[in-house]
Coordinates of C-alpha atoms in Angstrom, one line a residue:
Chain A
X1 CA -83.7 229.0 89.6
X2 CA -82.0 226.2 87.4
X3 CA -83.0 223.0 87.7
X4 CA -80.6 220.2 86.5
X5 CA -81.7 216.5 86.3
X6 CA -79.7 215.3 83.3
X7 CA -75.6 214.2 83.9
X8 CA -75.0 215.8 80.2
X9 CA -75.9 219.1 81.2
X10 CA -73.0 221.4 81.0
X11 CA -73.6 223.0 84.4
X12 CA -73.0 219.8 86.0
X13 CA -70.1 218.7 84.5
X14 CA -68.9 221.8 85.1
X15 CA -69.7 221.4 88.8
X16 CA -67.9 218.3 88.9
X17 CA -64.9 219.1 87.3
X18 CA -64.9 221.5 90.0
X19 CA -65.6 219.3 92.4
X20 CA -63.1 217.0 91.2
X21 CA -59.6 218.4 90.6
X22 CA -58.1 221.4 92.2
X23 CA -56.3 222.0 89.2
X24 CA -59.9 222.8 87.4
X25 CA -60.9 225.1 90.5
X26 CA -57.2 226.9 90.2
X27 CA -57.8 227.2 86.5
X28 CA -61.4 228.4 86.9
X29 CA -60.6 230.9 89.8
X30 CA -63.1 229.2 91.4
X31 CA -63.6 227.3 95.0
X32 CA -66.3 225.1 96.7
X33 CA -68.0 225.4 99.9
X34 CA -69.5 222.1 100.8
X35 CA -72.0 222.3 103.6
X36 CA -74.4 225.0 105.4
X37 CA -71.8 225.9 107.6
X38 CA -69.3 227.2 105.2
X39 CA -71.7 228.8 102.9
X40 CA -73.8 230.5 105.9
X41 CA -70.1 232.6 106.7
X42 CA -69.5 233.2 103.1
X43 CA -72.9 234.9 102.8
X44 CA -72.8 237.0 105.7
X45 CA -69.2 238.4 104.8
X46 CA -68.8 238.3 101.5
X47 CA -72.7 238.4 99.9
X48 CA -73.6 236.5 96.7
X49 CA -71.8 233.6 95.4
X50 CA -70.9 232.5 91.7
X51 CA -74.2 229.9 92.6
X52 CA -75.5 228.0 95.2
X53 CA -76.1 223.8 94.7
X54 CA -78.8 222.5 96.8
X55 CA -80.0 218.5 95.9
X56 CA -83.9 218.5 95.4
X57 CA -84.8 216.5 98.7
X58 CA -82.9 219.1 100.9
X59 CA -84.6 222.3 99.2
X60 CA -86.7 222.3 101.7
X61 CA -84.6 221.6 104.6
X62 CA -85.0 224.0 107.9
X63 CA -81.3 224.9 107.6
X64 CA -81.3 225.4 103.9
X65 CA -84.3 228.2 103.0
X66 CA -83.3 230.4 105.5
X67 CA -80.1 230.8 103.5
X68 CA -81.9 230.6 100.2
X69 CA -83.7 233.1 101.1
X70 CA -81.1 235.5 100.7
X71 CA -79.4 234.4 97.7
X72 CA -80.7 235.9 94.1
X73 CA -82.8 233.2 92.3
X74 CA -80.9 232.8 89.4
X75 CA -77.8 232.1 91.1
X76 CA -79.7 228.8 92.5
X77 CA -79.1 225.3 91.0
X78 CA -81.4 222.8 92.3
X79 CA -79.8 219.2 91.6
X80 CA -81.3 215.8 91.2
X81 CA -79.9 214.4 94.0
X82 CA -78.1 211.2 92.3
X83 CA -76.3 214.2 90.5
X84 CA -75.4 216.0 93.8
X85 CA -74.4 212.6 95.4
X86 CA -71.7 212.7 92.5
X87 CA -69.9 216.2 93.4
X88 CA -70.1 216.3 97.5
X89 CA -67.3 215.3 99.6
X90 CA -69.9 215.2 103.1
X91 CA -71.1 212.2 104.2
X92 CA -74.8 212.2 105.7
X93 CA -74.4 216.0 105.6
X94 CA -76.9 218.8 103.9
X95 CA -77.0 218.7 100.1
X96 CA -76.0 222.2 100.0
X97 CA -72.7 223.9 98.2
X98 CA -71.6 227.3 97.1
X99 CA -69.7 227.9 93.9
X100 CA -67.6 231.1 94.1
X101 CA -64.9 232.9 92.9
X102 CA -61.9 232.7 94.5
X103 CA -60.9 236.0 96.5
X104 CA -57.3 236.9 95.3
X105 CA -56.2 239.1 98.0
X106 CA -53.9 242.3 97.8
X107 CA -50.6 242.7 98.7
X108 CA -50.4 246.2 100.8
X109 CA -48.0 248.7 99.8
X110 CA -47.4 249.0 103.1
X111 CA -48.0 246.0 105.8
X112 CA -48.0 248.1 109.2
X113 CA -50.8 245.8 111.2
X114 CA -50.7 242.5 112.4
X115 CA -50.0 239.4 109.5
X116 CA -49.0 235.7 109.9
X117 CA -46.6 234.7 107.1
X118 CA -47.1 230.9 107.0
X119 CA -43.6 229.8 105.6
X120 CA -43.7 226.4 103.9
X121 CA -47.0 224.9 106.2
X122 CA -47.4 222.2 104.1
X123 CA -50.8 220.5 106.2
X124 CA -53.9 221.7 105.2
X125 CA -55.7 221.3 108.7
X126 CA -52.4 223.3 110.3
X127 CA -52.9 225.8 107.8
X128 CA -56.7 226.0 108.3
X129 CA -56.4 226.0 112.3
X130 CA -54.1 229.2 111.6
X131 CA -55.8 231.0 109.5
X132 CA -59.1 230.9 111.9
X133 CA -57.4 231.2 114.8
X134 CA -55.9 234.4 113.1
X135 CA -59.2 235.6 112.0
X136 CA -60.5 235.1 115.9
X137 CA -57.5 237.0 117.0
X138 CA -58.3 240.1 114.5
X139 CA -55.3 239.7 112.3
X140 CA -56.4 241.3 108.7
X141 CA -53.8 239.8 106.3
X142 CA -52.3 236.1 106.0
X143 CA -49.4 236.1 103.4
X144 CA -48.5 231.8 102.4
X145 CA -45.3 231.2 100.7
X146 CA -45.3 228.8 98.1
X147 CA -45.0 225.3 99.9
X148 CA -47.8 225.9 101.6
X149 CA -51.0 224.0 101.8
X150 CA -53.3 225.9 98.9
X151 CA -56.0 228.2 101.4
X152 CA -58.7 227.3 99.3
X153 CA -58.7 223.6 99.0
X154 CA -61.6 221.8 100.8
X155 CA -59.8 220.4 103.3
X156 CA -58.3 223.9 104.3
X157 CA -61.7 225.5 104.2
X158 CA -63.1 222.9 106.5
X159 CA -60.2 223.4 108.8
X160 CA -60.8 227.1 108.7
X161 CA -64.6 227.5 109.2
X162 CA -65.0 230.3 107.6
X163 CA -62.2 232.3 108.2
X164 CA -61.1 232.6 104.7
X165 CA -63.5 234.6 104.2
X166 CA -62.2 237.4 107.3
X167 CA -59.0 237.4 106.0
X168 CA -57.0 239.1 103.3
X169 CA -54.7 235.8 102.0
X170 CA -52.0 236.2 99.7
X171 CA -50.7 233.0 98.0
X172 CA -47.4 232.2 96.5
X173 CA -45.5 235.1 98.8
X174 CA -41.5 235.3 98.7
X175 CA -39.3 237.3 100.9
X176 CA -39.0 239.5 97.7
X177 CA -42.5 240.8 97.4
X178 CA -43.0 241.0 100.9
X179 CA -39.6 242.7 102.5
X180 CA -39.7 246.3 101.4
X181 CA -43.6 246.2 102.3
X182 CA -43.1 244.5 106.0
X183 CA -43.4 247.8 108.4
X184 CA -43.8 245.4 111.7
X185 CA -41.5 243.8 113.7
X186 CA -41.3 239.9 112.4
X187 CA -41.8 237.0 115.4
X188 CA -41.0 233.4 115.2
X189 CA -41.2 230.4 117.9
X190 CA -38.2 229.0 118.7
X191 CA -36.9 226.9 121.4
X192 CA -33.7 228.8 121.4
X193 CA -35.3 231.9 121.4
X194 CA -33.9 235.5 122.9
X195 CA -36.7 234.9 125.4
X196 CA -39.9 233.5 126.3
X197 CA -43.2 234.7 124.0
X198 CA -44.9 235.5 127.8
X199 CA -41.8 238.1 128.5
X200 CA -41.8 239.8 125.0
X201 CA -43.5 243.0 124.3
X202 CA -46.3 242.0 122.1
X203 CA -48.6 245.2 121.9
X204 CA -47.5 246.4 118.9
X205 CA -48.3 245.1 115.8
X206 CA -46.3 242.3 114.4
X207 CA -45.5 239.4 111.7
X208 CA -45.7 236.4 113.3
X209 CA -42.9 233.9 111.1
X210 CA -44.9 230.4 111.1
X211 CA -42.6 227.6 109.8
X212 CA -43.1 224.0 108.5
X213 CA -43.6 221.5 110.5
X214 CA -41.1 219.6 110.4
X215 CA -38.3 221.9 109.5
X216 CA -39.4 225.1 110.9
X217 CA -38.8 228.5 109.3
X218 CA -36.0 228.6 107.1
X219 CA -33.0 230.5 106.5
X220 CA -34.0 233.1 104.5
X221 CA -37.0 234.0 106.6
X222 CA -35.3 233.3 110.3
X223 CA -32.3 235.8 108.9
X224 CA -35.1 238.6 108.9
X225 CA -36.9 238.2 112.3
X226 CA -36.3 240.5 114.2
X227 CA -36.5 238.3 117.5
X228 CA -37.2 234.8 118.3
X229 CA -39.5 233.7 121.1
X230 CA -40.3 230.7 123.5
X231 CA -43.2 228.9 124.6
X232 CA -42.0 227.8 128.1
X233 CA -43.0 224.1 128.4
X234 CA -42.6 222.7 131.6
X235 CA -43.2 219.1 130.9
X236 CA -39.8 219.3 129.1
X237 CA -40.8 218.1 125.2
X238 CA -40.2 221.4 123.1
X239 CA -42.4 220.3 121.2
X240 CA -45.8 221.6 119.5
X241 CA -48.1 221.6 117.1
X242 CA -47.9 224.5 114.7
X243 CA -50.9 225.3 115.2
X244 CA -51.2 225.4 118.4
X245 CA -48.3 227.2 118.7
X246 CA -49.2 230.0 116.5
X247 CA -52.3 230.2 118.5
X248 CA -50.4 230.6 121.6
X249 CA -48.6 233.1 120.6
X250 CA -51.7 234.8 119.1
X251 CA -53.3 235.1 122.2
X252 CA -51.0 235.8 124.5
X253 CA -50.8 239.2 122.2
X254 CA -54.4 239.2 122.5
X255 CA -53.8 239.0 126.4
X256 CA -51.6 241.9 126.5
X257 CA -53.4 244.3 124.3
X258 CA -56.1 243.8 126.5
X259 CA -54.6 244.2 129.8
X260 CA -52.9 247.7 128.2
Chain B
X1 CA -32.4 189.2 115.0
X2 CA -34.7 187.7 113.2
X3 CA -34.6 187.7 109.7
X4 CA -38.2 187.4 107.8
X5 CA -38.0 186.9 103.6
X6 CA -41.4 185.0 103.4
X7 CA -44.8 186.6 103.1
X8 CA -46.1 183.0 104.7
X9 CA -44.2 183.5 108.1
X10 CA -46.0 183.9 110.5
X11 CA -44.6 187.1 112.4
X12 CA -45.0 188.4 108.8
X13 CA -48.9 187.0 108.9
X14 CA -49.2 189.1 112.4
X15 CA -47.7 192.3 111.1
X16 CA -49.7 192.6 108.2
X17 CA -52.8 192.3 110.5
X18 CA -52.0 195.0 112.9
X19 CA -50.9 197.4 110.7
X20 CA -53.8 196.6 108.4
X21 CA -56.5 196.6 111.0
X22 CA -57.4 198.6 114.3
X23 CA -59.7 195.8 115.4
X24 CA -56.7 193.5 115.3
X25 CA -54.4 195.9 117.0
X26 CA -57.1 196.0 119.6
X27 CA -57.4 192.6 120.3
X28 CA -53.9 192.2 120.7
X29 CA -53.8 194.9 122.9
X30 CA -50.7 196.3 120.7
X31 CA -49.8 199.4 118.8
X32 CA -47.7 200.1 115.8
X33 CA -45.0 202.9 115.7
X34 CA -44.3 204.0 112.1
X35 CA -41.7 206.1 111.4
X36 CA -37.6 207.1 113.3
X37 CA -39.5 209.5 115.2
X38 CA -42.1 207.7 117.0
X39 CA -39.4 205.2 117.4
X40 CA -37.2 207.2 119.0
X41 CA -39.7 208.9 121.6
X42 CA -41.3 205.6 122.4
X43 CA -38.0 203.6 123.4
X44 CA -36.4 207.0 124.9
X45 CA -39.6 207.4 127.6
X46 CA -40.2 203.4 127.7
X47 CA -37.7 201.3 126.5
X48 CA -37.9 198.1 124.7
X49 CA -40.4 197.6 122.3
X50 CA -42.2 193.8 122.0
X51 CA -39.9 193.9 118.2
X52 CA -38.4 196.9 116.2
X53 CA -39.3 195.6 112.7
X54 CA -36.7 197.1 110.1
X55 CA -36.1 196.6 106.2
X56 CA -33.3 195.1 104.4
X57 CA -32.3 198.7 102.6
X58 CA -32.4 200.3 105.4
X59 CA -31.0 198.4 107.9
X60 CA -27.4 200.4 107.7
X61 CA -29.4 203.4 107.2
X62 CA -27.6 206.4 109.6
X63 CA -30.8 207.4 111.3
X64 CA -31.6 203.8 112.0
X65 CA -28.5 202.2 113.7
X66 CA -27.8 204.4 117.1
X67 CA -31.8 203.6 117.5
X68 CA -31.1 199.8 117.1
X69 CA -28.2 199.8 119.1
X70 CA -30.6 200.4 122.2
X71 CA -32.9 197.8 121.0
X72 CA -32.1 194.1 122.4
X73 CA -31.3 192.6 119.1
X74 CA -33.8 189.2 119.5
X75 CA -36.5 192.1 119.2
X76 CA -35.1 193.0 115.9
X77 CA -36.9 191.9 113.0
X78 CA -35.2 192.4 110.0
X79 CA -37.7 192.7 106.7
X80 CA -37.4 192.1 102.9
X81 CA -38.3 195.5 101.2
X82 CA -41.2 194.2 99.6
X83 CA -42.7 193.0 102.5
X84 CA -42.1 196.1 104.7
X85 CA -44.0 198.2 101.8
X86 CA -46.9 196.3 102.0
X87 CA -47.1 197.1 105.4
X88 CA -46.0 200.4 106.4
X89 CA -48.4 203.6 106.1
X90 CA -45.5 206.4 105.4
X91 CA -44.4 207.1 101.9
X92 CA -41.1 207.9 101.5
X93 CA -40.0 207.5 105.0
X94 CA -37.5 205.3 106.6
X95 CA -38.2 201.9 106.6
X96 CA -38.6 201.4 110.7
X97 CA -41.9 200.2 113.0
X98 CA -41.6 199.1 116.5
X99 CA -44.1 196.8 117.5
X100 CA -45.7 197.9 121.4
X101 CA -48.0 196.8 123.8
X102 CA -50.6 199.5 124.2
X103 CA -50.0 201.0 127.2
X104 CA -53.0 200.7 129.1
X105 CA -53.4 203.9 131.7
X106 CA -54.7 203.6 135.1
X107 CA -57.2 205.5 136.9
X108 CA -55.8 207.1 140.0
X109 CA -58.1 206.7 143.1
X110 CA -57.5 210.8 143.9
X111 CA -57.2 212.8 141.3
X112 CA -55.4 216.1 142.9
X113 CA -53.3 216.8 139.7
X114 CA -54.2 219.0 136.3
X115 CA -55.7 216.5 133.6
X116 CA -57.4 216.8 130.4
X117 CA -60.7 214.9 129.9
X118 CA -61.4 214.6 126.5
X119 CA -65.4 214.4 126.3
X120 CA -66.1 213.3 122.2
X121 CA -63.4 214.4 120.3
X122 CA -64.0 213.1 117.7
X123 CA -60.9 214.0 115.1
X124 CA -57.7 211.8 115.7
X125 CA -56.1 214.8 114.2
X126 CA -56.9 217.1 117.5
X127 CA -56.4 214.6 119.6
X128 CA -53.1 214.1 118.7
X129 CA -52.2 217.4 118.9
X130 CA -54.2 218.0 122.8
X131 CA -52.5 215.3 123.9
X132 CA -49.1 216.9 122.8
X133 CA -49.7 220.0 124.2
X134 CA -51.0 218.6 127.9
X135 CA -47.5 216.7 127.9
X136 CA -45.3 219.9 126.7
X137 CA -47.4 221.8 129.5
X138 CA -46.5 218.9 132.3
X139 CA -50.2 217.9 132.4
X140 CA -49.9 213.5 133.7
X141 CA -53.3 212.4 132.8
X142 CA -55.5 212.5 129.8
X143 CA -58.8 211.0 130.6
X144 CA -60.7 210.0 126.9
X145 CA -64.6 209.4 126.9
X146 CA -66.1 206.9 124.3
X147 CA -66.5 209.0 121.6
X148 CA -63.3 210.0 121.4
X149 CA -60.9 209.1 118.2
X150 CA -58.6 206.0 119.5
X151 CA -55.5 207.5 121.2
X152 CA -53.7 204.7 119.5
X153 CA -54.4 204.8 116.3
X154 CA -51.7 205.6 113.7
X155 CA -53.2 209.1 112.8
X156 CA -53.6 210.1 116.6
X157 CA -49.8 208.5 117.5
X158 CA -48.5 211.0 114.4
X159 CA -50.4 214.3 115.7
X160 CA -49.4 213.1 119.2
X161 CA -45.5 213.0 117.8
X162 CA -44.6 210.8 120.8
X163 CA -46.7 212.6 123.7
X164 CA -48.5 209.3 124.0
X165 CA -45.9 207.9 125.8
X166 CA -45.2 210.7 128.4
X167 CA -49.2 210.8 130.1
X168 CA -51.4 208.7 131.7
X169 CA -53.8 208.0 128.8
X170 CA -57.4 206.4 129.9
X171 CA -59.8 205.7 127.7
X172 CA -63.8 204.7 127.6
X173 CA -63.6 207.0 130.7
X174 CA -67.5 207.7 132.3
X175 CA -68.4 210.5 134.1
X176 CA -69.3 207.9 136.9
X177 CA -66.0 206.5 136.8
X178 CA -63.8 210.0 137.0
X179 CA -66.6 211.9 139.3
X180 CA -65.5 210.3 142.9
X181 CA -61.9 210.3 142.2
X182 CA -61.8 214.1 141.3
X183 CA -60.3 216.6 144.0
X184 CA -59.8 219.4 141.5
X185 CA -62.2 222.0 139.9
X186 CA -63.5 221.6 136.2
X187 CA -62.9 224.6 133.7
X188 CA -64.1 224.2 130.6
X189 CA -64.5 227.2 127.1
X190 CA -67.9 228.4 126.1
X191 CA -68.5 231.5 124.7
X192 CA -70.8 232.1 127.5
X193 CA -68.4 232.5 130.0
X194 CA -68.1 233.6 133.4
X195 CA -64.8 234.8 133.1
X196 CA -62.3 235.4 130.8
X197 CA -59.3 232.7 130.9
X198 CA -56.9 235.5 131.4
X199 CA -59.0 236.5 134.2
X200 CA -59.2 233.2 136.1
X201 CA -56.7 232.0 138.5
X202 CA -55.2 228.9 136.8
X203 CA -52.3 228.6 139.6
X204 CA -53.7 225.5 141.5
X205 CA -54.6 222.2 139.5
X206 CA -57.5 221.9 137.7
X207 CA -58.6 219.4 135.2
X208 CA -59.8 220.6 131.3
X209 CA -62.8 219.2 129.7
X210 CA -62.2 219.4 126.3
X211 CA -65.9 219.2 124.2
X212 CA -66.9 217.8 120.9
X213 CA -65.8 219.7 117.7
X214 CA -69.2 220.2 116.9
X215 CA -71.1 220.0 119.7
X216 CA -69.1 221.6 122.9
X217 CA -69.0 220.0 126.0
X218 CA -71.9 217.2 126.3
X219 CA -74.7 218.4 128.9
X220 CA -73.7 216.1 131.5
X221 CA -69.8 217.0 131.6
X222 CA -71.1 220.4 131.4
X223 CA -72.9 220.1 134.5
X224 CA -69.8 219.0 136.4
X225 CA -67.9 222.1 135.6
X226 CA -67.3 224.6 138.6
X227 CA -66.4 227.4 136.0
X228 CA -66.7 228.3 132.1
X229 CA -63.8 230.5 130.8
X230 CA -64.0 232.5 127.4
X231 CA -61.1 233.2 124.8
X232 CA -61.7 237.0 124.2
X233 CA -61.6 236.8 120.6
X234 CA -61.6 240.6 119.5
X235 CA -61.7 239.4 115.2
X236 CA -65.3 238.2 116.6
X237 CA -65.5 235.0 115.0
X238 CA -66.4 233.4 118.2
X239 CA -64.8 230.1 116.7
X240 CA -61.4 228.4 117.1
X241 CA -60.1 224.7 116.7
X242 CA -60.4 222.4 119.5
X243 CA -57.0 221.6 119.9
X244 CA -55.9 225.8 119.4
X245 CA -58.5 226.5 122.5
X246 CA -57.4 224.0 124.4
X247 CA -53.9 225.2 123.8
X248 CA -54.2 229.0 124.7
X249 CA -56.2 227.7 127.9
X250 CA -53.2 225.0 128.8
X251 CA -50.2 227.4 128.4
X252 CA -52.3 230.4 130.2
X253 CA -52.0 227.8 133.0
X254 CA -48.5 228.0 132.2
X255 CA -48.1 231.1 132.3
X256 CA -49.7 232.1 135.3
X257 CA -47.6 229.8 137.6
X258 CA -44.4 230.7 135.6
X259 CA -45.5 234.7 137.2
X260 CA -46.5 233.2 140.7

């Protein structure tokens, strides 16, 4: 275990550059998982991180040695906790933060299971909600086009409780590098759609098309779904979150796997 | 149409303290519409604002003029650009706010209809967006404990993208105050459940409690429900946003009587 006290120590300011910029995390290839939470779901599906940050009064916390307990001594910082007040973005939280390196994600040769292609979802809570309702629903990839919220920012993360860490995510994906690989029939919401997402045949797998929210999917992607579907709404709005949406439409395939 | 140039007038003095403050907004029992959108929704559903507060520049602007052709023009208020900046919270948007009175809700002495009750949650962010999905599935009433984020307030009005001002909204509801008047069952999620959503009839009214981000359902709400329901979630996460259960639950309901 290290154990940092000074603010000149090169750890630290490495941890708050971090901490600091999400230009210094994309330049590292390196994230941050602030709380228990987070760092309890990267452990149990992913294994060790880069390190693991924990302030000197909360070493001993009931929540925190469990989890120490099963990461390798030498990837443990302990902080001076004036230092760890400095990097945290949690209020009256646990003093407790992984460092690790940012999972890349693969692009299949062939995509022939489930995916969500977030196309231009520019909120970071609307792109976290998606990704873990995707992870609940047992989708394995999420391709993001650029103009998307970046997946491993900390309020993305927060929004996606761990699902990050279920799913293979592919930033920065055009049309290009994803067209000849798509082997699935691709969805997308609508409310002019060829009919409604309850009366479409959803046991198979497909690419569900998820658009900005304020524009929608565009052109380019809308020109290559294959059908568009409806989310009846009876109290007459057309209108929904993205996220919820998405989720509706995740489920209901859900539903009908089940039922088959 | 009044025409405001001074930061020492006093309808300048009052706008400046409602959008600065929530307190203030409060106390005058008024909300603050920022934004063509809102605009739009509010006066559509509820007609005349208490002022539609516009800024020189845009005045003549094409998105703003069918809106204030609807709006009696001693409402208007029309502002100099610098003094609409310092009080609008959207960058880059067009330079519109209505001034309302916060509608207040009432509490029906039966209530034989679907609702939502909204017990803690806490993020203005998913209330918004619950709120938008109870009024796109034709749910009236929305019934907020304390605890909840303010229905009002400018982030819940922007998730809520108008849905505000198509429900009954009450807020600092009690379980003492909502218990006699409630003739239909309670349902809420757990991952507990007796019964699958997809397995439970949803085709009569029933009224939604909608727990805590963190914390579920409080004990005492819990208590009250006639029947859990569970989100089969087959990536096993166990773990999706408030606002995305709430939304596979509501349009389920949907769903079910669209079939019946």
């Amino acid at each position: 275990m290290k154990h940092v006290t000074s603010r000149d120590n090169a750890l630290f300011k490495h941890l708050k550059a971090l901490t600091g910029s999400t230009h210094a995390r994309r330049k590292a290839g390196q994230s941050v998982l602030d709380g228990v939470h987070l760092a309890q779901a990267y452990v149990a599906a992913r294994g060790q991180p880069v390190s693991c940050v924990v302030s000197e009064r909360h070493y001993d916390h009931a929540e925190v040695r469990p989890l120490l307990e099963g990461i390798d001594p030498d990837r443990v910082v302990l902080l001076a906790d004036a230092l760890f007040a400095q990097i945290t973005s949690v209020v009256n939280g646990i003093d407790l933060m992984l460092v690790i390196d940012t999972p890349g994600g693969h692009l299949p040769s062939t995509i022939d299971t489930d995916c969500v292609i977030l196309d231009g979802v520019q909120d970071a809570g609307n792109v976290g909600s998606i990704l873990r309702s995707a992870a609940a629903a047992g989708i394995p990839h999420a391709f993001l086009t650029t103009g998307c919220a970046f997946a491993w920012s900390v309020k993305t993360l927060r929004a996606g409780m761990g699902a990050n860490f279920h799913l293979n995510i592919v930033e920065h994906c055009t049309l290009g590098m994803l067209e000849s690989r798509l082997a699935v029939p691709l969805l997308a919401t609508s409310s002019h759609a060829d009919a409604a997402v309850f009366d479409t045949d959803l046991r198979q797998p497909v690419g569900w098309v998820v658009g900005n929210e304020g524009a929608g999917v565009s052109p380019e992607w809308m020109a290559r779904v294959s059908r568009t579907v409806g989310i009846p709404q009876p109290g007459g709005l057309e209108s929904l979150n993205v996220a919820a949406a998405t989720a509706v439409c995740l489920f209901e395939a859900v539903r009908q796997r089940r039922a088959a």
